[in-house]
PDB file of C-alpha atoms in Angstrom:
ATOM      1  CA  MET A  29     101.356 135.572  93.604  1.00  0.00           C
ATOM      2  CA  TYR A  30     102.881 132.283  92.534  1.00  0.00           C
ATOM      3  CA  ASN A  31     101.366 129.009  93.607  1.00  0.00           C
ATOM      4  CA  TYR A  32     103.749 126.081  94.324  1.00  0.00           C
ATOM      5  CA  ARG A  33     102.645 122.482  94.829  1.00  0.00           C
ATOM      6  CA  LEU A  34     104.839 119.919  96.552  1.00  0.00           C
ATOM      7  CA  GLN A  35     104.641 116.146  96.705  1.00  0.00           C
ATOM      8  CA  LEU A  36     106.260 114.987  99.934  1.00  0.00           C
ATOM      9  CA  GLN A  37     107.341 111.803 101.549  1.00  0.00           C
ATOM     10  CA  TYR A  38     108.494 111.494 105.129  1.00  0.00           C
ATOM     11  CA  ASP A  39     109.054 109.127 107.982  1.00  0.00           C
ATOM     12  CA  GLY A  40     106.876 110.642 110.631  1.00  0.00           C
ATOM     13  CA  GLY A  41     108.219 108.570 113.511  1.00  0.00           C
ATOM     14  CA  ARG A  42     109.900 111.447 115.324  1.00  0.00           C
ATOM     15  CA  TYR A  43     107.427 114.166 114.443  1.00  0.00           C
ATOM     16  CA  ASP A  44     104.175 115.391 115.989  1.00  0.00           C
ATOM     17  CA  GLY A  45     102.193 115.030 112.847  1.00  0.00           C
ATOM     18  CA  TRP A  46     101.685 117.503 109.953  1.00  0.00           C
ATOM     19  CA  VAL A  47     100.617 120.297 112.274  1.00  0.00           C
ATOM     20  CA  ARG A  48      99.465 120.832 115.837  1.00  0.00           C
ATOM     21  CA  MET A  49      96.720 123.420 116.493  1.00  0.00           C
ATOM     22  CA  GLY A  50      95.994 125.751 119.336  1.00  0.00           C
ATOM     23  CA  LYS A  51      97.532 124.942 122.800  1.00  0.00           C
ATOM     24  CA  ASP A  52      99.276 121.894 121.237  1.00  0.00           C
ATOM     25  CA  SER A  53     101.162 123.946 118.584  1.00  0.00           C
ATOM     26  CA  ASN A  54     104.915 123.337 118.470  1.00  0.00           C
ATOM     27  CA  SER A  55     107.836 123.352 116.041  1.00  0.00           C
ATOM     28  CA  ASN A  56     108.257 119.571 115.860  1.00  0.00           C
ATOM     29  CA  THR A  57     105.895 119.156 112.868  1.00  0.00           C
ATOM     30  CA  ILE A  58     106.381 118.497 109.178  1.00  0.00           C
ATOM     31  CA  GLU A  59     104.724 121.804 108.271  1.00  0.00           C
ATOM     32  CA  CYS A  60     107.016 123.779 110.545  1.00  0.00           C
ATOM     33  CA  LYS A  61     110.154 122.248 109.088  1.00  0.00           C
ATOM     34  CA  ILE A  62     109.068 123.190 105.576  1.00  0.00           C
ATOM     35  CA  LYS A  63     107.945 126.716 106.520  1.00  0.00           C
ATOM     36  CA  GLU A  64     111.265 127.418 108.217  1.00  0.00           C
ATOM     37  CA  ILE A  65     113.242 126.499 105.098  1.00  0.00           C
ATOM     38  CA  ILE A  66     110.944 128.398 102.678  1.00  0.00           C
ATOM     39  CA  GLN A  67     111.315 131.474 104.897  1.00  0.00           C
ATOM     40  CA  LYS A  68     115.068 131.040 104.899  1.00  0.00           C
ATOM     41  CA  MET A  69     115.065 130.834 101.121  1.00  0.00           C
ATOM     42  CA  THR A  70     112.556 133.614 100.322  1.00  0.00           C
ATOM     43  CA  GLY A  71     112.238 135.755 103.426  1.00  0.00           C
ATOM     44  CA  GLU A  72     108.446 135.141 103.259  1.00  0.00           C
ATOM     45  CA  ASP A  73     106.296 133.784 106.077  1.00  0.00           C
ATOM     46  CA  ILE A  74     104.002 131.397 104.192  1.00  0.00           C
ATOM     47  CA  ASP A  75     100.830 129.401 104.844  1.00  0.00           C
ATOM     48  CA  ILE A  76     100.918 125.795 103.707  1.00  0.00           C
ATOM     49  CA  TYR A  77      97.733 123.956 102.619  1.00  0.00           C
ATOM     50  CA  VAL A  78      97.664 120.233 102.591  1.00  0.00           C
ATOM     51  CA  GLY A  79      95.226 117.642 101.252  1.00  0.00           C
ATOM     52  CA  CYS A  80      95.138 115.651 104.557  1.00  0.00           C
ATOM     53  CA  ARG A  81      96.945 116.306 107.805  1.00  0.00           C
ATOM     54  CA  THR A  82      98.801 113.292 109.209  1.00  0.00           C
ATOM     55  CA  GLU A  83      98.850 112.595 112.889  1.00  0.00           C
ATOM     56  CA  LYS A  84     101.771 111.986 115.263  1.00  0.00           C
ATOM     57  CA  GLY A  85     103.979 109.194 114.054  1.00  0.00           C
ATOM     58  CA  VAL A  86     102.224 108.755 110.729  1.00  0.00           C
ATOM     59  CA  HIS A  87     104.296 108.439 107.590  1.00  0.00           C
ATOM     60  CA  ALA A  88     103.604 109.683 104.037  1.00  0.00           C
ATOM     61  CA  LEU A  89     104.792 108.402 100.653  1.00  0.00           C
ATOM     62  CA  ASN A  90     102.975 110.848  98.386  1.00  0.00           C
ATOM     63  CA  GLN A  91     101.412 113.824 100.279  1.00  0.00           C
ATOM     64  CA  THR A  92     100.394 116.922  98.339  1.00  0.00           C
ATOM     65  CA  ALA A  93     100.783 120.394  99.747  1.00  0.00           C
ATOM     66  CA  ASN A  94     100.870 123.897  98.311  1.00  0.00           C
ATOM     67  CA  PHE A  95     101.886 127.405  99.195  1.00  0.00           C
ATOM     68  CA  LYS A  96     102.091 130.820  97.567  1.00  0.00           C
ATOM     69  CA  LEU A  97     105.028 133.280  97.166  1.00  0.00           C
ATOM     70  CA  ASN A  98     105.141 136.825  96.052  1.00  0.00           C
ATOM     71  CA  ASP A  99     108.305 136.254  93.986  1.00  0.00           C
ATOM     72  CA  LYS A 100     108.831 133.756  91.182  1.00  0.00           C
ATOM     73  CA  TYR A 101     111.193 130.753  91.650  1.00  0.00           C
ATOM     74  CA  GLN A 102     111.812 127.853  89.383  1.00  0.00           C
ATOM     75  CA  PRO A 103     110.179 124.627  90.765  1.00  0.00           C
ATOM     76  CA  VAL A 104     113.433 122.741  90.529  1.00  0.00           C
ATOM     77  CA  GLU A 105     115.094 125.577  92.548  1.00  0.00           C
ATOM     78  CA  VAL A 106     112.530 125.184  95.352  1.00  0.00           C
ATOM     79  CA  LYS A 107     112.768 121.420  95.269  1.00  0.00           C
ATOM     80  CA  ASN A 108     116.562 121.424  95.485  1.00  0.00           C
ATOM     81  CA  TYR A 109     116.709 124.014  98.191  1.00  0.00           C
ATOM     82  CA  LEU A 110     114.163 122.161 100.391  1.00  0.00           C
ATOM     83  CA  ASN A 111     115.937 118.843  99.937  1.00  0.00           C
ATOM     84  CA  ARG A 112     119.242 120.435 100.787  1.00  0.00           C
ATOM     85  CA  TYR A 113     118.126 121.780 104.130  1.00  0.00           C
ATOM     86  CA  LEU A 114     115.285 119.489 105.187  1.00  0.00           C
ATOM     87  CA  PRO A 115     116.072 116.674 107.637  1.00  0.00           C
ATOM     88  CA  ARG A 116     116.914 113.426 105.824  1.00  0.00           C
ATOM     89  CA  ASP A 117     113.604 111.828 106.887  1.00  0.00           C
ATOM     90  CA  ILE A 118     111.655 114.469 104.879  1.00  0.00           C
ATOM     91  CA  ALA A 119     111.931 114.722 101.126  1.00  0.00           C
ATOM     92  CA  VAL A 120     110.255 116.665  98.289  1.00  0.00           C
ATOM     93  CA  ASN A 121     109.552 114.589  95.138  1.00  0.00           C
ATOM     94  CA  ARG A 122     106.703 115.513  92.758  1.00  0.00           C
ATOM     95  CA  VAL A 123     103.043 116.365  92.863  1.00  0.00           C
ATOM     96  CA  GLU A 124     100.584 113.567  93.443  1.00  0.00           C
ATOM     97  CA  LYS A 125      97.371 112.924  95.427  1.00  0.00           C
ATOM     98  CA  THR A 126      97.671 109.268  96.195  1.00  0.00           C
ATOM     99  CA  TYR A 127      97.706 107.496  99.607  1.00  0.00           C
ATOM    100  CA  VAL A 128      99.479 104.179  99.786  1.00  0.00           C
ATOM    101  CA  TYR A 129      98.856 101.599 102.498  1.00  0.00           C
ATOM    102  CA  LYS A 130     101.149  98.645 102.854  1.00  0.00           C
ATOM    103  CA  ILE A 131     100.023  95.258 104.202  1.00  0.00           C
ATOM    104  CA  ASP A 132     102.285  92.421 105.274  1.00  0.00           C
ATOM    105  CA  MET A 133     100.445  89.131 104.700  1.00  0.00           C
ATOM    106  CA  ALA A 134     103.303  86.821 105.714  1.00  0.00           C
ATOM    107  CA  ASN A 135     102.841  84.223 108.395  1.00  0.00           C
ATOM    108  CA  VAL A 136     105.488  86.023 110.466  1.00  0.00           C
ATOM    109  CA  ALA A 137     105.731  89.792 110.354  1.00  0.00           C
ATOM    110  CA  ASN A 138     108.765  91.216 108.570  1.00  0.00           C
ATOM    111  CA  VAL A 139     110.902  92.874 111.212  1.00  0.00           C
ATOM    112  CA  PHE A 140     112.242  95.430 108.780  1.00  0.00           C
ATOM    113  CA  THR A 141     108.821  96.719 107.644  1.00  0.00           C
ATOM    114  CA  ARG A 142     106.855  96.196 110.826  1.00  0.00           C
ATOM    115  CA  LYS A 143     106.667 100.020 111.500  1.00  0.00           C
ATOM    116  CA  TYR A 144     105.538 100.822 107.944  1.00  0.00           C
ATOM    117  CA  ALA A 145     103.163  97.973 107.023  1.00  0.00           C
ATOM    118  CA  TYR A 146     100.075  96.503 108.725  1.00  0.00           C
ATOM    119  CA  HIS A 147     100.550  92.782 109.475  1.00  0.00           C
ATOM    120  CA  THR A 148      97.650  90.433 108.953  1.00  0.00           C
ATOM    121  CA  PHE A 149      97.879  86.943 110.468  1.00  0.00           C
ATOM    122  CA  ASP A 150      95.480  85.586 107.760  1.00  0.00           C
ATOM    123  CA  ILE A 151      95.673  86.267 104.074  1.00  0.00           C
ATOM    124  CA  PRO A 152      92.652  88.459 103.179  1.00  0.00           C
ATOM    125  CA  ASP A 153      90.379  87.759 100.163  1.00  0.00           C
ATOM    126  CA  ILE A 154      91.956  90.175  97.685  1.00  0.00           C
ATOM    127  CA  LYS A 155      89.313  89.521  95.033  1.00  0.00           C
ATOM    128  CA  ALA A 156      86.527  90.452  97.444  1.00  0.00           C
ATOM    129  CA  MET A 157      88.452  93.606  98.492  1.00  0.00           C
ATOM    130  CA  ARG A 158      88.776  94.661  94.855  1.00  0.00           C
ATOM    131  CA  GLN A 159      85.032  94.207  94.315  1.00  0.00           C
ATOM    132  CA  ALA A 160      84.322  96.337  97.421  1.00  0.00           C
ATOM    133  CA  ALA A 161      86.788  98.984  96.230  1.00  0.00           C
ATOM    134  CA  PHE A 162      84.928  99.360  92.994  1.00  0.00           C
ATOM    135  CA  TYR A 163      81.915 100.799  94.852  1.00  0.00           C
ATOM    136  CA  MET A 164      84.126 103.431  96.510  1.00  0.00           C
ATOM    137  CA  ILE A 165      85.137 104.963  93.186  1.00  0.00           C
ATOM    138  CA  GLY A 166      83.258 108.005  92.004  1.00  0.00           C
ATOM    139  CA  LYS A 167      81.646 110.992  93.761  1.00  0.00           C
ATOM    140  CA  HIS A 168      79.931 109.957  97.032  1.00  0.00           C
ATOM    141  CA  ASP A 169      79.013 111.293 100.419  1.00  0.00           C
ATOM    142  CA  PHE A 170      81.707 109.950 102.750  1.00  0.00           C
ATOM    143  CA  LYS A 171      80.113 111.147 105.964  1.00  0.00           C
ATOM    144  CA  ALA A 172      80.278 107.676 107.404  1.00  0.00           C
ATOM    145  CA  PHE A 173      84.025 107.570 106.662  1.00  0.00           C
ATOM    146  CA  THR A 174      85.170 110.501 108.771  1.00  0.00           C
ATOM    147  CA  THR A 175      85.407 111.703 112.377  1.00  0.00           C
ATOM    148  CA  ALA A 176      85.205 115.313 111.277  1.00  0.00           C
ATOM    149  CA  LYS A 177      82.437 117.125 113.196  1.00  0.00           C
ATOM    150  CA  LYS A 178      82.412 120.273 111.090  1.00  0.00           C
ATOM    151  CA  SER A 179      82.724 120.224 107.317  1.00  0.00           C
ATOM    152  CA  LYS A 180      81.078 122.293 104.579  1.00  0.00           C
ATOM    153  CA  SER A 181      80.560 119.112 102.577  1.00  0.00           C
ATOM    154  CA  THR A 182      81.342 115.444 103.102  1.00  0.00           C
ATOM    155  CA  VAL A 183      81.104 114.677  99.406  1.00  0.00           C
ATOM    156  CA  ARG A 184      84.424 113.627  97.816  1.00  0.00           C
ATOM    157  CA  GLU A 185      85.391 112.095  94.506  1.00  0.00           C
ATOM    158  CA  VAL A 186      87.558 109.032  94.608  1.00  0.00           C
ATOM    159  CA  GLU A 187      89.345 108.651  91.291  1.00  0.00           C
ATOM    160  CA  ASP A 188      90.799 105.176  91.849  1.00  0.00           C
ATOM    161  CA  VAL A 189      91.346 102.479  94.426  1.00  0.00           C
ATOM    162  CA  GLU A 190      94.061 100.094  93.281  1.00  0.00           C
ATOM    163  CA  ILE A 191      94.912  96.890  95.205  1.00  0.00           C
ATOM    164  CA  THR A 192      98.089  95.127  94.162  1.00  0.00           C
ATOM    165  CA  THR A 193      99.977  92.121  95.568  1.00  0.00           C
ATOM    166  CA  ASP A 194     103.548  90.932  95.304  1.00  0.00           C
ATOM    167  CA  GLY A 195     104.173  87.743  97.190  1.00  0.00           C
ATOM    168  CA  ASP A 196     103.380  88.368 100.854  1.00  0.00           C
ATOM    169  CA  SER A 197     102.979  92.117 100.336  1.00  0.00           C
ATOM    170  CA  CYS A 198      99.868  94.038  99.441  1.00  0.00           C
ATOM    171  CA  GLU A 199      99.459  97.737  98.570  1.00  0.00           C
ATOM    172  CA  ILE A 200      96.225  99.703  98.554  1.00  0.00           C
ATOM    173  CA  ARG A 201      96.428 103.009  96.650  1.00  0.00           C
ATOM    174  CA  ILE A 202      93.614 105.556  96.987  1.00  0.00           C
ATOM    175  CA  THR A 203      93.505 108.546  94.729  1.00  0.00           C
ATOM    176  CA  ALA A 204      90.938 111.298  95.331  1.00  0.00           C
ATOM    177  CA  ASP A 205      90.294 115.000  94.838  1.00  0.00           C
ATOM    178  CA  ASP A 206      90.427 115.467  98.611  1.00  0.00           C
ATOM    179  CA  PHE A 207      90.208 113.408 101.838  1.00  0.00           C
ATOM    180  CA  LEU A 208      88.130 114.007 104.940  1.00  0.00           C
ATOM    181  CA  HIS A 209      89.731 113.509 108.359  1.00  0.00           C
ATOM    182  CA  ASN A 210      90.369 109.749 108.766  1.00  0.00           C
ATOM    183  CA  MET A 211      88.502 109.033 105.483  1.00  0.00           C
ATOM    184  CA  ALA A 212      91.353 107.013 104.004  1.00  0.00           C
ATOM    185  CA  ARG A 213      91.850 105.045 107.242  1.00  0.00           C
ATOM    186  CA  TYR A 214      88.136 104.085 107.395  1.00  0.00           C
ATOM    187  CA  MET A 215      88.188 103.069 103.768  1.00  0.00           C
ATOM    188  CA  ILE A 216      91.154 100.802 104.373  1.00  0.00           C
ATOM    189  CA  GLY A 217      89.541  99.374 107.490  1.00  0.00           C
ATOM    190  CA  MET A 218      86.360  98.476 105.615  1.00  0.00           C
ATOM    191  CA  LEU A 219      88.351  96.842 102.776  1.00  0.00           C
ATOM    192  CA  LEU A 220      90.216  94.728 105.285  1.00  0.00           C
ATOM    193  CA  ASP A 221      86.990  93.777 107.014  1.00  0.00           C
ATOM    194  CA  VAL A 222      85.621  92.618 103.623  1.00  0.00           C
ATOM    195  CA  GLY A 223      88.839  90.729 102.995  1.00  0.00           C
ATOM    196  CA  SER A 224      88.478  89.003 106.365  1.00  0.00           C
ATOM    197  CA  GLY A 225      84.830  88.019 105.662  1.00  0.00           C
ATOM    198  CA  LEU A 226      83.390  90.308 108.348  1.00  0.00           C
TER     199      LEU A 226
END
């Protein structure tokens, strides 16, 4: 079998998350849209594995997913086919395991980015946030950073936490080998608490 990895970006505003399980399962998910097109292209009913499932209304800039096919296709062929038939608010770019969180630090929230960036009324202490981020890098037990009740292991390796600013905008990029449920959100929350002096 041939293993294909995808790096996706999407505006999740009109979707019910990456996937819905059990009684809540439906076709209005990112996973379902991709599976339908891959099946149309290859005739195969695939399983897609993703680093971290997003919830309803959550967006992604660089989400990694992979699936396997019995037949061999050129990566550019798969990419072009998906982008041809996917809705315009879902796109396939390249492989990457990085989560990006955008922060609007302006005195008044930008109306054009309000749905995609967290607005802070006070400018956080970026230097303190970078110092705190340093301690998150490496292999650690992130049990305190997840709501997952069942997991074989809560140990994850964070490769990098980069905090950059550009005027009133701030971006926090977290790169890791894998993410526990809500792990990235909890990490961002703690960094913002540090930046606020809490």
